[in-house]
Amino acid sequence: MEPLRIGVLGAARIAAAAIVEPARLTGARLVAVAARDQTRAKAFATEHDVERVLDSYADVVADPEVEVIYNPLANGLHGPWNLAAIAAGKHVLTEKPSASDAAEAREVRDAAARAGVVVMEGFHYLYHPVARRLLDVLASGEIGELRRVEIDMMIPPPPVGNLRWSFPLAGGATMDVGCYGLHMHRALAPLAGGEPRVVAARAGERAGNTGVDEWLDADLDFPGGATGTVRCSMTAPENRMTARIIGSRGEVSAANFVLPHRDDRVTVTADGAERVEELGRRPSYAYQLEAFAGHLRGGDPVPTDADDAVATAELIDACYSAAGLPPRPRTRL
């Protein structure tokens, strides 16, 4: 396949794992980068072999050689710059969540449909064999019918002043890590009688950051009768990113379903017997970029498209509403 030609917005730390290494592994080209700090952009380009440094995000979006925009900016800047890229006729690989709220996610989806471009939301975990195995074990009937889903998404606190604590930039634990747990619930929908809904939620606000959730617990249920819970926090002593899927005859769990390159174990317990499977530590981001290339070059389906992003944003909004917190504000460029 012809290599993807990618333009990078910003020099965010996540970019090294989320786009630089995947590009190296899949043969994609990093054509251009820009950052608010030109010095950082130049250092990023030198370290990661980006072909050229441009003066601004707008220049990257307008560059005729760039076909895909990778957007790892602060949450509140996902929607506006995704829309700017779409307006320029570019495909978009955006970090999650794709927008600040469901209304903005719908705007991004509709704009992409009109422009005939593809927006892929970066729920990279779903493309890794660990996540696929969780779904396949349930679908096989080995653990029986779905009864309950339990997901923990917890990380140590970001530094004071970090953008993830900013309400104007759509920060908060649910936006940053809890969205993975909500998305995993949604991935189970075909096996659970339909999409999950939020039954109740509780949250704690970050001191000094009104409206920003430092933790949130959500209770969900499925049309088929199964229940679920997502616990997310940005105040934990260590990382915990576990998924447990309980059926009528057993259960399947992943030690780290979001970052399986750190721990690729899946444990299956059925009819009293337990086994541990190791699914490989190739980065989930590499699988994601391969899937995006396969879609753009060959029409392969991708499950994390703009329609999927809207449904996840609606679930995030429902969590905030149930917990008594306001939806995230939209950022204007």
Coordinates of C-alpha atoms in Angstrom, one line a residue:
M1 CA 0.0 0.0 0.0
E2 CA 1.0 3.6 -0.5
P3 CA 2.2 4.9 2.8
L4 CA -0.1 7.3 4.7
R5 CA 1.2 10.9 4.7
I6 CA 0.6 12.2 8.2
G7 CA 0.7 15.8 9.6
V8 CA 1.0 16.1 13.3
L9 CA -0.6 18.9 15.4
G10 CA 1.6 19.7 18.4
A11 CA 4.5 17.9 20.0
A12 CA 2.5 16.2 22.7
R13 CA 4.2 13.4 24.7
I14 CA 1.6 10.9 23.7
A15 CA 2.6 11.4 20.0
A16 CA 5.8 9.3 20.4
A17 CA 3.8 6.2 21.3
A18 CA 0.6 6.9 19.5
I19 CA 1.9 8.0 16.0
V20 CA 5.7 8.1 15.8
E21 CA 6.4 4.4 16.6
P22 CA 3.3 3.2 14.7
A23 CA 4.4 5.1 11.7
R24 CA 7.8 3.5 11.9
L25 CA 6.3 0.0 12.3
T26 CA 3.8 0.4 9.5
G27 CA 5.8 2.5 7.0
A28 CA 3.7 5.6 7.2
R29 CA 5.4 9.0 6.5
L30 CA 5.4 11.8 9.1
V31 CA 5.3 14.7 6.6
A32 CA 5.0 17.7 8.8
V33 CA 4.6 18.9 12.4
A34 CA 3.9 22.3 14.1
A35 CA 3.6 23.3 17.7
R36 CA 2.9 26.4 19.7
D37 CA 6.6 26.4 20.6
Q38 CA 8.7 26.3 17.5
T39 CA 11.7 25.0 19.4
R40 CA 9.7 22.0 20.6
A41 CA 8.5 21.4 17.1
K42 CA 12.0 21.4 15.7
A43 CA 13.2 19.1 18.5
F44 CA 10.3 16.7 17.9
A45 CA 11.0 16.6 14.2
T46 CA 14.7 16.0 14.7
E47 CA 14.1 13.2 17.2
H48 CA 11.4 11.5 15.3
D49 CA 12.4 12.0 11.7
V50 CA 9.5 14.2 10.7
E51 CA 10.2 15.6 7.2
R52 CA 9.6 19.2 7.9
V53 CA 8.5 21.8 10.6
L54 CA 5.8 24.3 9.7
D55 CA 4.9 27.5 11.5
S56 CA 1.4 26.7 12.7
Y57 CA -1.3 24.0 13.0
A58 CA -3.1 25.8 10.2
D59 CA -0.1 25.3 7.9
V60 CA 0.0 21.6 8.7
V61 CA -3.8 21.3 7.9
A62 CA -3.3 23.3 4.6
D63 CA -0.2 21.4 3.5
P64 CA -1.1 19.7 0.1
E65 CA 1.2 16.8 0.8
V66 CA -0.5 15.9 4.1
E67 CA -3.4 13.5 3.7
V68 CA -4.1 12.6 7.3
I69 CA -4.1 14.9 10.3
Y70 CA -3.1 13.4 13.7
N71 CA -4.7 15.4 16.5
P72 CA -3.3 14.8 20.0
L73 CA -4.0 18.3 21.3
A74 CA -5.9 19.0 24.6
N75 CA -9.4 17.6 24.7
G76 CA -11.1 21.0 24.0
L77 CA -9.0 21.4 20.9
H78 CA -10.0 18.1 19.3
G79 CA -13.3 19.3 17.9
P80 CA -12.2 22.6 16.5
W81 CA -9.1 21.3 14.8
N82 CA -10.8 18.1 13.6
L83 CA -13.3 20.5 11.9
A84 CA -10.5 22.6 10.4
A85 CA -8.8 19.4 9.0
I86 CA -12.1 18.2 7.5
A87 CA -12.7 21.6 5.9
A88 CA -9.3 21.3 4.3
G89 CA -10.3 17.9 2.9
K90 CA -8.0 15.8 5.2
H91 CA -8.7 12.5 6.9
V92 CA -8.4 12.7 10.7
L93 CA -7.0 10.4 13.3
T94 CA -8.0 12.1 16.5
E95 CA -7.1 11.3 20.1
K96 CA -10.1 10.5 22.2
P97 CA -12.6 11.9 22.8
S98 CA -13.1 13.4 19.4
A99 CA -15.0 16.4 20.7
S100 CA -15.9 18.2 24.0
D101 CA -19.5 17.0 24.0
A102 CA -22.0 15.0 21.9
A103 CA -23.3 18.1 20.0
E104 CA -19.8 18.9 18.8
A105 CA -19.1 15.2 17.9
R106 CA -22.2 15.2 15.7
E107 CA -20.9 18.4 14.0
V108 CA -17.6 16.7 13.3
R109 CA -19.4 13.6 12.0
D110 CA -21.7 15.5 9.7
A111 CA -18.9 17.7 8.4
A112 CA -16.8 14.6 7.6
A113 CA -19.8 13.0 5.8
R114 CA -20.3 16.1 3.6
A115 CA -16.6 16.4 2.8
G116 CA -16.2 12.7 2.0
V117 CA -13.3 12.2 4.5
V118 CA -12.8 9.8 7.3
V119 CA -12.6 10.6 11.0
M120 CA -11.1 7.8 13.2
E121 CA -11.3 8.2 17.0
G122 CA -8.2 6.8 18.8
F123 CA -9.7 4.0 20.9
H124 CA -6.6 2.0 19.9
Y125 CA -7.2 -0.7 22.4
L126 CA -10.0 -2.2 20.3
Y127 CA -7.6 -3.1 17.5
H128 CA -5.3 -5.2 19.7
P129 CA -5.7 -9.0 20.1
V130 CA -6.3 -8.6 23.8
A131 CA -9.6 -6.6 23.3
R132 CA -10.6 -8.8 20.4
R133 CA -10.1 -11.9 22.6
L134 CA -12.3 -10.5 25.3
L135 CA -15.1 -10.1 22.8
D136 CA -14.5 -13.4 21.1
V137 CA -14.6 -15.4 24.4
L138 CA -18.0 -13.9 25.2
A139 CA -19.3 -14.4 21.7
S140 CA -18.2 -18.1 21.7
G141 CA -20.5 -18.9 24.5
E142 CA -17.7 -20.3 26.6
I143 CA -18.5 -18.2 29.7
G144 CA -22.3 -18.3 29.0
E145 CA -24.5 -15.3 28.7
L146 CA -23.3 -11.8 29.7
R147 CA -24.2 -10.9 33.2
R148 CA -21.9 -8.1 34.3
V149 CA -19.0 -5.9 33.1
E150 CA -16.6 -4.3 35.5
I151 CA -13.9 -1.8 34.3
D152 CA -11.4 0.2 36.3
M153 CA -9.5 3.1 34.6
M154 CA -7.2 4.7 37.2
I155 CA -4.0 6.7 36.9
P156 CA -1.9 8.8 39.2
P157 CA -2.7 12.5 39.3
P158 CA -1.3 14.7 36.5
P159 CA 0.8 17.6 37.8
V160 CA -0.9 20.7 39.1
G161 CA -1.7 23.0 36.2
N162 CA -1.8 20.2 33.7
L163 CA -4.3 20.7 30.9
R164 CA -6.2 17.6 31.9
W165 CA -7.4 19.5 35.0
S166 CA -8.7 22.4 32.8
F167 CA -12.5 22.7 32.6
P168 CA -12.3 25.2 29.6
L169 CA -10.2 22.6 27.7
A170 CA -12.6 19.8 28.5
G171 CA -10.6 18.1 31.2
G172 CA -11.6 15.5 33.7
A173 CA -11.1 11.8 34.6
T174 CA -14.1 10.7 32.5
M175 CA -12.8 12.5 29.4
D176 CA -9.2 11.3 30.0
V177 CA -9.5 7.7 31.1
G178 CA -13.1 6.9 31.9
C179 CA -14.0 7.1 28.2
Y180 CA -12.1 3.9 27.6
G181 CA -14.4 2.0 30.0
L182 CA -17.5 3.5 28.5
H183 CA -16.3 2.6 25.0
M184 CA -15.6 -1.0 26.1
H185 CA -19.1 -1.3 27.3
R186 CA -20.3 0.0 24.0
A187 CA -18.1 -2.6 22.2
L188 CA -20.1 -5.3 24.0
A189 CA -23.4 -3.9 22.7
P190 CA -23.9 -6.5 19.9
L191 CA -23.5 -9.3 22.5
A192 CA -25.7 -7.6 25.1
G193 CA -28.9 -6.8 23.3
G194 CA -28.0 -3.2 22.4
E195 CA -26.2 -0.1 23.6
P196 CA -25.6 0.5 27.3
R197 CA -27.3 3.3 29.2
V198 CA -26.2 5.2 32.3
V199 CA -28.3 4.4 35.3
A200 CA -26.5 6.4 37.9
A201 CA -23.1 8.1 38.5
R202 CA -21.2 9.7 41.3
A203 CA -18.2 12.0 41.0
G204 CA -15.7 14.1 43.0
E205 CA -14.6 17.5 41.8
R206 CA -11.0 18.6 41.7
A207 CA -10.3 21.2 44.4
G208 CA -9.7 24.5 42.7
N209 CA -10.9 23.2 39.3
T210 CA -14.7 23.7 39.4
G211 CA -16.6 21.2 37.2
V212 CA -13.6 18.9 36.7
D213 CA -14.0 15.4 37.9
E214 CA -11.0 13.9 39.5
W215 CA -12.9 10.6 39.8
L216 CA -16.3 9.3 38.6
D217 CA -18.1 6.0 39.1
A218 CA -20.9 5.1 36.6
D219 CA -23.5 2.3 36.8
L220 CA -24.8 1.1 33.5
D221 CA -27.2 -1.5 32.2
F222 CA -27.8 -3.2 28.8
P223 CA -31.1 -4.1 27.1
G224 CA -30.4 -7.8 27.5
G225 CA -30.4 -7.4 31.3
A226 CA -26.6 -7.3 32.1
T227 CA -25.2 -4.6 34.2
G228 CA -21.9 -2.8 34.3
T229 CA -19.7 -0.4 36.1
V230 CA -17.0 2.0 35.1
R231 CA -14.7 3.4 37.9
C232 CA -12.3 6.1 36.7
S233 CA -9.9 8.2 38.6
M234 CA -6.9 10.6 38.2
T235 CA -5.9 10.3 41.8
A236 CA -4.8 6.7 42.1
P237 CA -1.5 5.6 43.5
E238 CA -0.7 3.6 40.4
N239 CA -2.1 2.7 37.0
R240 CA -5.0 0.2 36.9
M241 CA -6.7 -0.5 33.6
T242 CA -8.6 -3.7 34.0
A243 CA -11.6 -5.2 32.3
R244 CA -13.7 -8.1 33.7
I245 CA -16.6 -9.6 31.8
I246 CA -18.7 -12.0 33.8
G247 CA -21.0 -14.6 32.2
S248 CA -23.5 -17.2 33.4
R249 CA -20.8 -19.9 33.3
G250 CA -17.6 -18.0 34.0
E251 CA -15.6 -14.9 33.2
V252 CA -12.9 -13.4 31.1
S253 CA -10.6 -10.6 32.2
A254 CA -7.7 -8.5 31.0
A255 CA -4.9 -7.3 33.2
N256 CA -4.4 -4.1 31.1
F257 CA -6.8 -3.9 28.2
V258 CA -5.9 -0.3 27.3
L259 CA -2.1 -0.7 27.2
P260 CA -1.6 -4.4 26.4
H261 CA 2.1 -3.8 25.4
R262 CA 2.7 -3.5 29.1
D263 CA 0.6 -6.6 30.1
D264 CA -1.0 -8.8 27.5
R265 CA -2.6 -11.4 29.8
V266 CA -6.2 -12.5 29.3
T267 CA -7.6 -14.9 32.0
V268 CA -10.5 -17.2 31.1
T269 CA -12.4 -19.0 33.9
A270 CA -15.1 -21.4 32.7
D271 CA -16.8 -24.4 34.3
G272 CA -14.3 -24.3 37.2
A273 CA -11.1 -24.3 35.0
E274 CA -8.8 -21.3 34.6
R275 CA -6.3 -20.5 31.9
V276 CA -4.1 -17.5 31.1
E277 CA -3.5 -16.5 27.5
E278 CA -0.8 -14.1 26.4
L279 CA -1.8 -12.3 23.3
G280 CA 1.3 -10.4 22.3
R281 CA 2.9 -7.0 23.2
R282 CA 3.0 -5.4 19.8
P283 CA 1.6 -1.8 20.5
S284 CA -2.2 -1.4 20.1
Y285 CA -1.4 1.9 18.3
A286 CA 0.4 0.0 15.5
Y287 CA -2.7 -2.1 15.0
Q288 CA -4.8 1.0 14.9
L289 CA -2.7 2.8 12.3
E290 CA -2.7 -0.4 10.2
A291 CA -6.5 -0.5 10.4
F292 CA -6.7 3.1 9.4
A293 CA -4.5 2.5 6.4
G294 CA -6.5 -0.5 5.4
H295 CA -9.6 1.5 5.5
L296 CA -8.3 4.4 3.5
R297 CA -6.4 2.2 0.9
G298 CA -8.7 -0.8 0.7
G299 CA -12.0 0.0 2.3
D300 CA -11.6 -2.2 5.3
P301 CA -14.2 -1.4 8.0
V302 CA -13.1 0.5 11.1
P303 CA -15.3 0.3 14.3
T304 CA -14.1 3.6 15.8
D305 CA -15.5 6.0 13.1
A306 CA -17.3 9.3 13.5
D307 CA -20.7 7.6 14.1
D308 CA -19.1 5.5 16.9
A309 CA -17.6 8.7 18.4
V310 CA -21.0 10.4 18.6
A311 CA -22.4 7.4 20.6
T312 CA -19.5 7.5 23.0
A313 CA -19.8 11.2 23.5
E314 CA -23.5 10.8 24.3
L315 CA -22.6 8.3 27.0
I316 CA -19.9 10.6 28.4
D317 CA -22.5 13.4 28.6
A318 CA -24.9 11.1 30.3
C319 CA -22.4 10.3 32.9
Y320 CA -21.7 13.9 33.7
S321 CA -25.4 14.7 33.8
A322 CA -26.1 11.8 36.2
A323 CA -23.2 12.8 38.4
G324 CA -24.5 16.4 38.6
L325 CA -21.6 17.9 36.7
P326 CA -21.8 20.2 33.7
P327 CA -21.0 19.0 30.2
R328 CA -17.6 20.0 28.9
P329 CA -17.5 23.4 27.2
R330 CA -16.6 23.8 23.6
T331 CA -13.4 25.7 22.7
R332 CA -13.5 28.3 20.0
L333 CA -10.4 28.9 17.9

